[in-house]
Structures are given as C-alpha cells and as structure tokens.
mmCIF file of C-alpha atoms in Angstrom:
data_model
loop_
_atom_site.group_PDB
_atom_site.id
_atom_site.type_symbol
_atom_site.label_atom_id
_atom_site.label_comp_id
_atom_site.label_asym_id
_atom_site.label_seq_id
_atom_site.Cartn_x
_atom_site.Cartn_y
_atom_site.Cartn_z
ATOM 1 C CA UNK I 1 360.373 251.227 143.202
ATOM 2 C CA UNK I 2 356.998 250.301 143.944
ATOM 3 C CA UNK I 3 356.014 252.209 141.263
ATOM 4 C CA UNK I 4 358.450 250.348 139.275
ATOM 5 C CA UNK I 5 357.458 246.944 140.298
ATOM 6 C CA UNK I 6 354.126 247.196 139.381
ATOM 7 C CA UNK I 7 355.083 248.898 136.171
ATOM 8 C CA UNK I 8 357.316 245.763 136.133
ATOM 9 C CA UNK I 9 353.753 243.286 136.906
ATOM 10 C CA UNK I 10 352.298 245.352 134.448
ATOM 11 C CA UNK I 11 354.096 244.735 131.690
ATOM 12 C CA UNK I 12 354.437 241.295 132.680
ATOM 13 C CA UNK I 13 350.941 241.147 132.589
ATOM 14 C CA UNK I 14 350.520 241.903 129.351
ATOM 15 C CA UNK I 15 353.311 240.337 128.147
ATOM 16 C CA UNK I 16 351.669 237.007 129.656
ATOM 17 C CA UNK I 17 348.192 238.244 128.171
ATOM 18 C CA UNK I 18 349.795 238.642 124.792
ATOM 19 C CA UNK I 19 352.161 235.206 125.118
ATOM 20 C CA UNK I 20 348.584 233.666 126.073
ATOM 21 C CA UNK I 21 346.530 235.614 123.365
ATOM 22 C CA UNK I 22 348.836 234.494 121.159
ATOM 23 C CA UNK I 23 348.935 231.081 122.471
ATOM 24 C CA UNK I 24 345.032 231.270 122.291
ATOM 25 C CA UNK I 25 345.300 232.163 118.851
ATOM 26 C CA UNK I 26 347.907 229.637 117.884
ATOM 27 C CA UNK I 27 345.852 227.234 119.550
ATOM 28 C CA UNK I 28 342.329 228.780 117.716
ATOM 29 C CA UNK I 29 344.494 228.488 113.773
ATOM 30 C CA UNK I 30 345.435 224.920 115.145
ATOM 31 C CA UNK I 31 342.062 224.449 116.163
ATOM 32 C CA UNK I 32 340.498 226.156 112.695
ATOM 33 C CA UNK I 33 343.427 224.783 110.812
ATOM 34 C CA UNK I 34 342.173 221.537 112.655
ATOM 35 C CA UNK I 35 338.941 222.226 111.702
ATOM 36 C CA UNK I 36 339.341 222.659 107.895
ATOM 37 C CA UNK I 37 341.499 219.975 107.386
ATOM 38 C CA UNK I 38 338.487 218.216 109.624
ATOM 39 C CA UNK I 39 336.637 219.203 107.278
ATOM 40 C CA UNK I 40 338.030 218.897 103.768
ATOM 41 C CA UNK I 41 338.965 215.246 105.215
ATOM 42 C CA UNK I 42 334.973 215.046 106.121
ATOM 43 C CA UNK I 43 333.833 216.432 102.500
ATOM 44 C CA UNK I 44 336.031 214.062 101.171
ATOM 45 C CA UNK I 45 335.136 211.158 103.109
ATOM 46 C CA UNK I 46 331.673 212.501 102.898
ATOM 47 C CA UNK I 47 331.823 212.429 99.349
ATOM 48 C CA UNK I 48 333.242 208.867 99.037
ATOM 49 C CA UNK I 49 330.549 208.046 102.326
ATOM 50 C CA UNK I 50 327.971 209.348 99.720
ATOM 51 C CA UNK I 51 329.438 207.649 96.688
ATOM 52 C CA UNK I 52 329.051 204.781 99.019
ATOM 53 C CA UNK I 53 325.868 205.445 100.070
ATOM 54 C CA UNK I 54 324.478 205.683 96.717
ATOM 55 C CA UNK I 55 326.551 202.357 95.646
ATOM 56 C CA UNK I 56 324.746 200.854 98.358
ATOM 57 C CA UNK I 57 321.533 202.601 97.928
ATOM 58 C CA UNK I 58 321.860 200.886 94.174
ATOM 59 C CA UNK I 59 322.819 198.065 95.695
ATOM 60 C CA UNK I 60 319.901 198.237 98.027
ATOM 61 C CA UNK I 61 317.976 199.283 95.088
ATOM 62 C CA UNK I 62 319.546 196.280 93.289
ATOM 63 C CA UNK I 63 318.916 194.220 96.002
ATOM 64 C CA UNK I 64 315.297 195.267 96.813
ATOM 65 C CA UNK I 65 314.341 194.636 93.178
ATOM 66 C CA UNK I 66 315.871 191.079 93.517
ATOM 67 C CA UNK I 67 314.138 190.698 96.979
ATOM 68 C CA UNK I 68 311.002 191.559 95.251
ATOM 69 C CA UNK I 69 311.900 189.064 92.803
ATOM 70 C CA UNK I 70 312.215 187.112 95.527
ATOM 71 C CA UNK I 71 309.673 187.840 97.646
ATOM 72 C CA UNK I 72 307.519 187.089 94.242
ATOM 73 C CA UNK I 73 309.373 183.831 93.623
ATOM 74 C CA UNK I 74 308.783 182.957 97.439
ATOM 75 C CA UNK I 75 305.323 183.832 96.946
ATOM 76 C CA UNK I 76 304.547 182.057 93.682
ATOM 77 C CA UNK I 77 306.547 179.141 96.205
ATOM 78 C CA UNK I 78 304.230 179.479 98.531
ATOM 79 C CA UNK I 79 301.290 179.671 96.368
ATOM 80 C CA UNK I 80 302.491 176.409 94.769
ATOM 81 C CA UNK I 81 303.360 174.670 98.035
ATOM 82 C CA UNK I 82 299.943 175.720 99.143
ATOM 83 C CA UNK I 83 298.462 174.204 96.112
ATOM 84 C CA UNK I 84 300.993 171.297 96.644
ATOM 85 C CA UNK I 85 299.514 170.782 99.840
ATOM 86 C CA UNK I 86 296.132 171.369 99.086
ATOM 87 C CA UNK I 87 297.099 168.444 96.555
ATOM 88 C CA UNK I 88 298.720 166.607 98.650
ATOM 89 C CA UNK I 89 295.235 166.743 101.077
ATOM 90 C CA UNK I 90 292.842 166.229 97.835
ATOM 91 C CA UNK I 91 295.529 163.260 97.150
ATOM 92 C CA UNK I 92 295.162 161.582 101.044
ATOM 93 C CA UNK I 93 291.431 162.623 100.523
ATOM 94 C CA UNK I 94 291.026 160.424 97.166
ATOM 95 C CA UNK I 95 293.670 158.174 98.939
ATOM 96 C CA UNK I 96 291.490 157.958 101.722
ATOM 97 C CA UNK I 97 288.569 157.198 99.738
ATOM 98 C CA UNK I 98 290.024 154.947 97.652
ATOM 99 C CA UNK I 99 291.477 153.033 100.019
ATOM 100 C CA UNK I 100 287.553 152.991 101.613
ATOM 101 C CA UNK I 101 286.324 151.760 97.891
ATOM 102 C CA UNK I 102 289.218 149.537 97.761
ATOM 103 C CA UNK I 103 288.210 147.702 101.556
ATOM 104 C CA UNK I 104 284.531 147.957 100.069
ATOM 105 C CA UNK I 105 285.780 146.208 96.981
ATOM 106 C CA UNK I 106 287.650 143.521 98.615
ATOM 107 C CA UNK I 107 284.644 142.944 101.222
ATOM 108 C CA UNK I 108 282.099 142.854 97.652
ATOM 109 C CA UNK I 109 284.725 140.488 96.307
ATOM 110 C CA UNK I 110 284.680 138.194 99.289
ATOM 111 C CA UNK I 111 281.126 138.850 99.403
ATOM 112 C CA UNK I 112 281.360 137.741 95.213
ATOM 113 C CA UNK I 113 283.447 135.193 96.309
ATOM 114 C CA UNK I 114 281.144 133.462 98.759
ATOM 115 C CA UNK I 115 277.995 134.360 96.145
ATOM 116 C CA UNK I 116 280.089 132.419 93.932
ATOM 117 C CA UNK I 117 280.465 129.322 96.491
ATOM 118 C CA UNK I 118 276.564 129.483 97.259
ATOM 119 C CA UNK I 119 276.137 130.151 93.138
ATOM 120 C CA UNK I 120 278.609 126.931 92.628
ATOM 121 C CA UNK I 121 276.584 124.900 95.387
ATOM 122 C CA UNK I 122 272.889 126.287 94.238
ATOM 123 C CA UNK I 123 274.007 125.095 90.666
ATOM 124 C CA UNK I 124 275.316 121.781 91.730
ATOM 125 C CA UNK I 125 271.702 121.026 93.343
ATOM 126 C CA UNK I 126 270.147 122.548 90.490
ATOM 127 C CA UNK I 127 271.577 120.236 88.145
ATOM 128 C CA UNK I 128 271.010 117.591 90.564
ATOM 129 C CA UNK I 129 267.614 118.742 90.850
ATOM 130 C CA UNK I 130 267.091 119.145 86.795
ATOM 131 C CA UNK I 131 268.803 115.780 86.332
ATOM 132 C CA UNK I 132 265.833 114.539 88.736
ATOM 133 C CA UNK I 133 263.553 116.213 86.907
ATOM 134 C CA UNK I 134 264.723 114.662 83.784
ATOM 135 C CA UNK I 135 264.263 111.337 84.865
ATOM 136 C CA UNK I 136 260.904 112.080 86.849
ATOM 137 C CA UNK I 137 259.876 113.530 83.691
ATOM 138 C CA UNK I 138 260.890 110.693 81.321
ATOM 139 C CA UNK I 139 259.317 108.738 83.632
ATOM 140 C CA UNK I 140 255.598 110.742 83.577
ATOM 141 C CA UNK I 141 256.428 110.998 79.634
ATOM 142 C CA UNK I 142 256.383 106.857 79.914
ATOM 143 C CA UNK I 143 253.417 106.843 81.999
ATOM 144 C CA UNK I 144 251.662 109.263 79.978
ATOM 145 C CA UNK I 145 252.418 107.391 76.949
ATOM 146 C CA UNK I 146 251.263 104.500 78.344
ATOM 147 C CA UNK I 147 247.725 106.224 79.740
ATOM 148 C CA UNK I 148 247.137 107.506 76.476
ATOM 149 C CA UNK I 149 247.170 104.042 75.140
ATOM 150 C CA UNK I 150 245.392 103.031 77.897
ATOM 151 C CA UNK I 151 242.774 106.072 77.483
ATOM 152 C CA UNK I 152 242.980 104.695 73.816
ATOM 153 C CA UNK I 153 241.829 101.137 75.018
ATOM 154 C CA UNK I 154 239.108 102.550 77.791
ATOM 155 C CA UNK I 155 238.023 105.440 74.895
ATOM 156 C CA UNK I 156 237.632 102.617 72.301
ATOM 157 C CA UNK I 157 235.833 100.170 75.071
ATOM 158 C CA UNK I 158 233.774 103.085 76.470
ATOM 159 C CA UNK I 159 232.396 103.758 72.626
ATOM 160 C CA UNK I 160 231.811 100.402 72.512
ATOM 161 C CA UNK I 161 229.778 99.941 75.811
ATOM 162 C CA UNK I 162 227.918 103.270 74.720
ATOM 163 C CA UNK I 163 227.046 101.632 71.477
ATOM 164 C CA UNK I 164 225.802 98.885 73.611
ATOM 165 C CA UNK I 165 223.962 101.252 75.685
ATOM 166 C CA UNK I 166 222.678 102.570 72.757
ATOM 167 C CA UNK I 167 221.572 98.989 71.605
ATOM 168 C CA UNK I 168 219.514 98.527 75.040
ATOM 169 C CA UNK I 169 217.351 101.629 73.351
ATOM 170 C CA UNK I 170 217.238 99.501 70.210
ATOM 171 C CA UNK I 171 215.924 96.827 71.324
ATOM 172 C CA UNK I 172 213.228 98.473 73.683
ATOM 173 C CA UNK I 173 212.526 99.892 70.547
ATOM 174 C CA UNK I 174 212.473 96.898 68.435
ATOM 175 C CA UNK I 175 210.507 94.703 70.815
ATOM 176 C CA UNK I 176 207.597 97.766 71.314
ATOM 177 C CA UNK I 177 207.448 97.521 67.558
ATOM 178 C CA UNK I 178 207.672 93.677 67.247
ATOM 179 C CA UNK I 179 205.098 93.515 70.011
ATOM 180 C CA UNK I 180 203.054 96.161 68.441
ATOM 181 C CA UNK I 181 203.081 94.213 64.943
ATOM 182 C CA UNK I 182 201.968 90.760 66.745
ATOM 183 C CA UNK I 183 199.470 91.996 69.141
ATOM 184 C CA UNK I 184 198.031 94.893 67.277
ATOM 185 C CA UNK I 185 194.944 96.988 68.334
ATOM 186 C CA UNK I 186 193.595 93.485 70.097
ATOM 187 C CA UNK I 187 195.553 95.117 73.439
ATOM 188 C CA UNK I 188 196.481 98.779 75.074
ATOM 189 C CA UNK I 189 200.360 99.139 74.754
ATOM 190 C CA UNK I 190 202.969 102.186 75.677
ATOM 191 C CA UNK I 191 204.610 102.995 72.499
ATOM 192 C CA UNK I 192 206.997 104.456 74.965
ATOM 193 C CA UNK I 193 207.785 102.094 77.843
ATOM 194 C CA UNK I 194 206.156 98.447 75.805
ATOM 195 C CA UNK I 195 203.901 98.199 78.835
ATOM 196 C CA UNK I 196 200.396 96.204 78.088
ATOM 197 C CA UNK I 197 197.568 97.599 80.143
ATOM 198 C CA UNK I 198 194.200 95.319 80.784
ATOM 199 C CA UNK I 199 191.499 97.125 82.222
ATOM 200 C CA UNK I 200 190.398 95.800 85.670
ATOM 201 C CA UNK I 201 186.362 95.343 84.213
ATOM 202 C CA UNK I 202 187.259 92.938 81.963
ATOM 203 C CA UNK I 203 189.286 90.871 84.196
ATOM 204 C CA UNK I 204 187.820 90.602 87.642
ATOM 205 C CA UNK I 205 184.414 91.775 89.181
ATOM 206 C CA UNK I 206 184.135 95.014 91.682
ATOM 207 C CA UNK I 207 185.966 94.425 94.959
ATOM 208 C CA UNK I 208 187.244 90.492 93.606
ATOM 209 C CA UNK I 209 190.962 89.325 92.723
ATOM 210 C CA UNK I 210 189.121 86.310 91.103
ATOM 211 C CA UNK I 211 189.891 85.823 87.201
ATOM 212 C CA UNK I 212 186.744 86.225 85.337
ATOM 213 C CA UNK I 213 186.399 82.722 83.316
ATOM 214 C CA UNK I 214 185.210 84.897 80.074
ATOM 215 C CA UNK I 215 188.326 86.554 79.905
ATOM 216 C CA UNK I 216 190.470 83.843 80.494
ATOM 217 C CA UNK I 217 190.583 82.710 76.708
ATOM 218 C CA UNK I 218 191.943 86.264 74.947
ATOM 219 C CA UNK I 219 194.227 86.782 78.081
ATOM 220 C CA UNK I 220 195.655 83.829 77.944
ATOM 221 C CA UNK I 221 196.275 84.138 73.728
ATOM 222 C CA UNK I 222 197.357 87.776 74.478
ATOM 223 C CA UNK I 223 200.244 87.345 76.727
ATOM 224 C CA UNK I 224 201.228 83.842 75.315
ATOM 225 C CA UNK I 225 202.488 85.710 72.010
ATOM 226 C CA UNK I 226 203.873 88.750 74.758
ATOM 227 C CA UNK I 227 206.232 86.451 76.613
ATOM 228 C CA UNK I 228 206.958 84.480 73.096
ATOM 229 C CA UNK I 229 208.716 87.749 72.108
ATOM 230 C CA UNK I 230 210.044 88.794 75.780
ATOM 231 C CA UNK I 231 211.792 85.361 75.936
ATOM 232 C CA UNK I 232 213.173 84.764 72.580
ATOM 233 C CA UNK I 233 216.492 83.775 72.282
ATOM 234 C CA UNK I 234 217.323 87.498 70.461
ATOM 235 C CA UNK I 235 215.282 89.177 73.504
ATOM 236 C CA UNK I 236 215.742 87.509 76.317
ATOM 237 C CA UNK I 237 219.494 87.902 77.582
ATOM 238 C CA UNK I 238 218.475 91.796 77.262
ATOM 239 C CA UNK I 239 215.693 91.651 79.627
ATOM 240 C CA UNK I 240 216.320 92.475 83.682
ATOM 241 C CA UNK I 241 212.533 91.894 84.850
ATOM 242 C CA UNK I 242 209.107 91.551 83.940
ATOM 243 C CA UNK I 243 206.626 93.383 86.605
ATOM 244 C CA UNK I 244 202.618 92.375 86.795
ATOM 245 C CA UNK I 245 201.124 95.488 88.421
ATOM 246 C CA UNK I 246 197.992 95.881 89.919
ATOM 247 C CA UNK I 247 196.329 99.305 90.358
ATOM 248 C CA UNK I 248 193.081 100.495 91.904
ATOM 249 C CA UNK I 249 191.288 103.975 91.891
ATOM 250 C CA UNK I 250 191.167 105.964 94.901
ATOM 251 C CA UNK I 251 187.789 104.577 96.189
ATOM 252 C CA UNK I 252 188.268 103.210 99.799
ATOM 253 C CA UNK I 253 191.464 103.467 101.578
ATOM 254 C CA UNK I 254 194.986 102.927 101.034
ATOM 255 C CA UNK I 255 195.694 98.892 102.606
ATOM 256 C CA UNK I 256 192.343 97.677 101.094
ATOM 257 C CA UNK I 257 193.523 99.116 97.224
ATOM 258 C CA UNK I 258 197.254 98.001 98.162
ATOM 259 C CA UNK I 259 195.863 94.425 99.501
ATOM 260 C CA UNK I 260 193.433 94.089 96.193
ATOM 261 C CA UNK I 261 195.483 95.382 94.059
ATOM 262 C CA UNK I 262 198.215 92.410 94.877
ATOM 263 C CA UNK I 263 195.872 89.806 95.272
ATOM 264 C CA UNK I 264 194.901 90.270 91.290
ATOM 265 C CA UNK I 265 198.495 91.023 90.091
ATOM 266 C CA UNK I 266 199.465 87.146 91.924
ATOM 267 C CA UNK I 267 196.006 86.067 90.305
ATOM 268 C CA UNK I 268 197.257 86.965 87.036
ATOM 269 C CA UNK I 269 200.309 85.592 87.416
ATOM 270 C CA UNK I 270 199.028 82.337 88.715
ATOM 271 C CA UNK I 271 196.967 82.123 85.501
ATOM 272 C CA UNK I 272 199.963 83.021 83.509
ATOM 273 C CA UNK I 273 202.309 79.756 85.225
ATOM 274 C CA UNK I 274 199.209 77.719 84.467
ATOM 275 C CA UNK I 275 199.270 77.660 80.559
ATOM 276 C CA UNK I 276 202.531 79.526 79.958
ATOM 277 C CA UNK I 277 205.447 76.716 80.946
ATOM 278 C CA UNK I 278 208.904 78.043 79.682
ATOM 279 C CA UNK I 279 211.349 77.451 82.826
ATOM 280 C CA UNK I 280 212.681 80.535 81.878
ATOM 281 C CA UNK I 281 209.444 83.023 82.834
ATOM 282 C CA UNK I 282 210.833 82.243 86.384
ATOM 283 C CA UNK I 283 213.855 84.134 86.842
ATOM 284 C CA UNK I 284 212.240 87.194 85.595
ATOM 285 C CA UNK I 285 207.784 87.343 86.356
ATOM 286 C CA UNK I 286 207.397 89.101 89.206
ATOM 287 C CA UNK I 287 203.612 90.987 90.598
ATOM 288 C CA UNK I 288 203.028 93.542 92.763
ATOM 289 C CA UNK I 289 200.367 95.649 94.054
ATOM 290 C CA UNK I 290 200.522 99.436 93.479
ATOM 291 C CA UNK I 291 196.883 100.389 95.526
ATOM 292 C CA UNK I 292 195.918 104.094 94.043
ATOM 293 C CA UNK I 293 199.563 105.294 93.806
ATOM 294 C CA UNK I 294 199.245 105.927 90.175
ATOM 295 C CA UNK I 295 196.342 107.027 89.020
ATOM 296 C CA UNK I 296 195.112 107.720 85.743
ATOM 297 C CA UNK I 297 193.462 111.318 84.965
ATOM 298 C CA UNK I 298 191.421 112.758 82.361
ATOM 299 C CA UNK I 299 190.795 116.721 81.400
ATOM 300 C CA UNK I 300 192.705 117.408 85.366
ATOM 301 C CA UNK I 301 190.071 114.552 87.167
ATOM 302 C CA UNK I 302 190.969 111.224 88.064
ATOM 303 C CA UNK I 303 189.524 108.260 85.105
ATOM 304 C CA UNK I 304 188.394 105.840 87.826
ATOM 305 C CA UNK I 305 187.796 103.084 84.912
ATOM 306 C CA UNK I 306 191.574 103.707 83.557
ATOM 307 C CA UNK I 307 192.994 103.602 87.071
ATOM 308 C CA UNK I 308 191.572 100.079 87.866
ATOM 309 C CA UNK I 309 194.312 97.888 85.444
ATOM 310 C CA UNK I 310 196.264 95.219 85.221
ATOM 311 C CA UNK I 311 199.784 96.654 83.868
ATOM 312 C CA UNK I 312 202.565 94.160 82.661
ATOM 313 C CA UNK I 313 205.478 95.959 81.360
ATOM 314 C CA UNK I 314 209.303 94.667 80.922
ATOM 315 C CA UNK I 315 212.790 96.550 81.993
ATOM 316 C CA UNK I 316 215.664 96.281 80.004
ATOM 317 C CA UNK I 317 218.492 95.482 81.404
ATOM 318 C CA UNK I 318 221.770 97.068 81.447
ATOM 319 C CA UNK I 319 223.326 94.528 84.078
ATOM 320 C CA UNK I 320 225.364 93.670 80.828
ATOM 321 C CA UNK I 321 227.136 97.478 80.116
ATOM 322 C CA UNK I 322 227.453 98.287 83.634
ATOM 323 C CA UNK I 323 229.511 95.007 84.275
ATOM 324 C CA UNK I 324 231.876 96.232 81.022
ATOM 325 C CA UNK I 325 232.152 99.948 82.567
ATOM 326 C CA UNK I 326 233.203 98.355 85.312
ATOM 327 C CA UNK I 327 235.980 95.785 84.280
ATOM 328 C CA UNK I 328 236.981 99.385 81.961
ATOM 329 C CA UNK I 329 237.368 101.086 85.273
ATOM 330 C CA UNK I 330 239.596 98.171 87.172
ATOM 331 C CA UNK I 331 241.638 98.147 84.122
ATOM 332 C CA UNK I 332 242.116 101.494 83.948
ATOM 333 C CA UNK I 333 243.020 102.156 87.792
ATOM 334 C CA UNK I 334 245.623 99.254 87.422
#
C-alpha cells in the first residue's frame, strides 16, 4: 500500500511535472509567440519609426538648411542692424555736431547781428563824421581859395617891395656915380659904400680939432655939391642918415683918440651948418668919433697917415620897404 501510495505520489508527480512542463511550455510559445508578434509589431513599427525618422531627419535636414538660411538671414540682420546702429551713432554723432555748428551758428549770427548794430551805428557816425568833413573841407577849400588870393596879393606886393629893395641898391648906385661925376678925382670916394674920406693933415694940425683956415675954401666947395646931391628932391626921401666920422691912428691911448677924434667930426660939422643952410641937413647930419677902431693898413702894417681921416658917408634907408613888409604881414595874418 505504501508501496502503492508512493507509486501513486509518483506518478502524480510527474503528472504535475508534465501538466507544469507543459504549462511552462504553453506559457514559453505564448511567451515566444508573444515575442514574435512583439517583434514583427516592433519591425513594423520600427520600420514606420524609421520611415519617420528619416521624414524627420529630412525634415530636420529641411529644416536645418532653412535655419541656416536663417541663421544667415539673422546674421545679414544683424550685420545690418549693426550697421544701422553704427548709423544711427554716426547719425547722433553728425547730429550732435551739427547741432554744436548749428548753436555756433546762431551765437556767430547774434554775434553778426550785433556786428551789424555796431556796423549800422559806426556807419551812422561815419557819415556824420564824412558829412563834417565835407563841410570842414568846403570850408578849408574857401579859405584856401581865399589865401591863395591873398598869397596872390602879398606875392604880387612882396615883388613889388623887393623891386623896391632892389631900387634902394639903385640908387646907392646912382648917387656913388652921380657923386663920382660931380666931384671927380678933386676927393677920395668908396665906389662901394659913396663914403668921402679927407685926410686928417689937410684938415687940422697934430693933436688939434681946430679947422685949418687953408682948407676951409675946397672943403667947404667939396661937400656943398655932396649934400646938393644927398638932399635933392630925387635923393633925399631915400636917405636914413648921414654920419661925419672921425678916426685917429693908434698913437696914444684909446679916450684921448676917441675924445679927438669927436671933437674934429663936431668941428666939421660946425663948419658944415655955417655955410651949408638947407633946414633939411638937420634931420639927418650926425658926427661921431671912432678913436683907432678902424684902422687903415698897408702890405699887413697899419698906414698911420690913412688912419687919421675925416669920413662922411650916407645910409640908405629902407625905413620905406620895411614899413610895406610890414602892413603885407598885418594884412596877411588878418
């Protein structure tokens, strides 16, 4: 029985192996049955996974070649924007700068403005000024015009007084001459100055101012026919003075010569009032002692007998053309 049973667990056990073999195996064609299908279903999605893959993969490829397109287009964007702005900063730059040009412009315009103002107010005076001018000049025009007729006047009455001064030479001239003719060789006269010298020997002794008596008769002839000419009515207004000089040598001193040299000039003239009696001789005979202040020399020595003289010479005078000069010159600076 025991025998039997186990027999009995046995076969039981097998039969439970086998039921769970073939379980196992059931399970194992499920499983590989599972599997295949699994897989065929796989392939076949894997096949549509790849045809999806590679339509994305040209999509991608599709999509990368318009990314690069786009990355390019982005790109060339970006280089433009960056030359935009780089623009746009050259633009506020020249904006910036023009806007500085246009504040210097406006401040050179003001400046042009008030230029203008000062130009508008400098040429205002400067017409005021040039019309001042004007008138100062049309008044130095008038003056001028009416110097130059007065320069016309004083030239014409300045020629004239020279030719009057001139005259004064004539007539020294003419009455040398005229005295020259009348007298002859009788007397000593300056052919240059009309003076008459009389030598001292034949007038007086040594030392004396007294008139010899011998010459008394040829002086007196002599200078009658000299003042006839000095004091002729074509002479006369022409003469300033008539001088009687004495003059000594230089033997003894100074005061005794200057004392005896008067004393025989007035002792001439005395003689000459005695015979010569034209009212006239007075306002112009004068005399006058010289002593040895002008001495007379010879070969570099002094000519004591030439020294020793009586001189009598005239002056012109030119009282006459200085008074016209000056009535010219109060004219003129009226």
């Amino acid at each position: 029985m025991k025998l039997d049973n186990q027999k009995d667990e046995n076969s039981n056990f097998w039969i439970a192996y086998a039921d769970l073999m073939a379980g196992l195996l059931f399970v194992f064609i499920l499983l590989v049955g599972a599997i295949v299908v699994k897989y065929v279903l796989t392939q076949s999605d894997l096949k549509l996974l790849k045809g999806d893959i590679e339509s994305q993969e040209q999509a991608l490829k599709l999509n990368s070649i318009e990314l690069s397109k786009r990355e390019n287009a982005i790109k060339e964007f970006m280089q433009k924007l960056e030359s935009e702005k780089n623009k746009n900063l050259a633009l506020e730059e020249i904006n910036s700068i023009f806007n500085e040009k246009l504040e210097e412009l406006n401040l050179a315009l003001q400046n042009a403005g008030d230029a203008f103002d000062d130009v508008d107010r400098l040429n205002l005076e400067l017409n005021t000024t040039l019309q001042n001018k004007d008138e100062l000049i049309a008044s130095l025009q008038e003056s001028i015009s009416k110097k130059d007729k007065d320069y016309g006047l004083l030239l014409s009455d300045l020629n004239s007084t020279k030719e009057r001064i001139k005259s004064l030479s004539g007539i020294r001239l003419k009455v040398i001459t005229t005295l020259k003719e009348k007298l002859g060789n009788s007397i000593k006269i300056d052919m240059d100055s009309g003076a008459i010298s009389l030598p001292s020997s034949v007038l007086f002794d040594t030392n004396s101012f007294a008139l010899k008596d011998s010459a008394r008769f040829d002086l007196r002839r002599t200078l009658s026919t000299y003042f006839d000419i000095l004091l002729s009515d074509e002479i006369r207004p022409n003469i300033d003075r008539i001088t009687i000089e004495g003059h000594t040598d230089s033997v003894g001193n100074y005061l005794y010569n200057l004392e005896l040299s008067q004393k025989r000039a007035y002792e001439v003239m005395k003689f000459i009032y005695s015979f010569y009696k034209n009212p006239e001789l007075q306002k112009y005979l004068i005399a006058s002692g010289r002593s040895f202040n002008d001495l007379i020399y010879k070969d570099g020595k002094e000519d004591n007998d030439a020294s020793r003289r009586i001189e009598i010479k005239f002056s012109i005078s030119n009282k006459a053309a200085m008074k016209e000069i000056e009535q010219i010159l109060e004219q003129n600076n009226r």
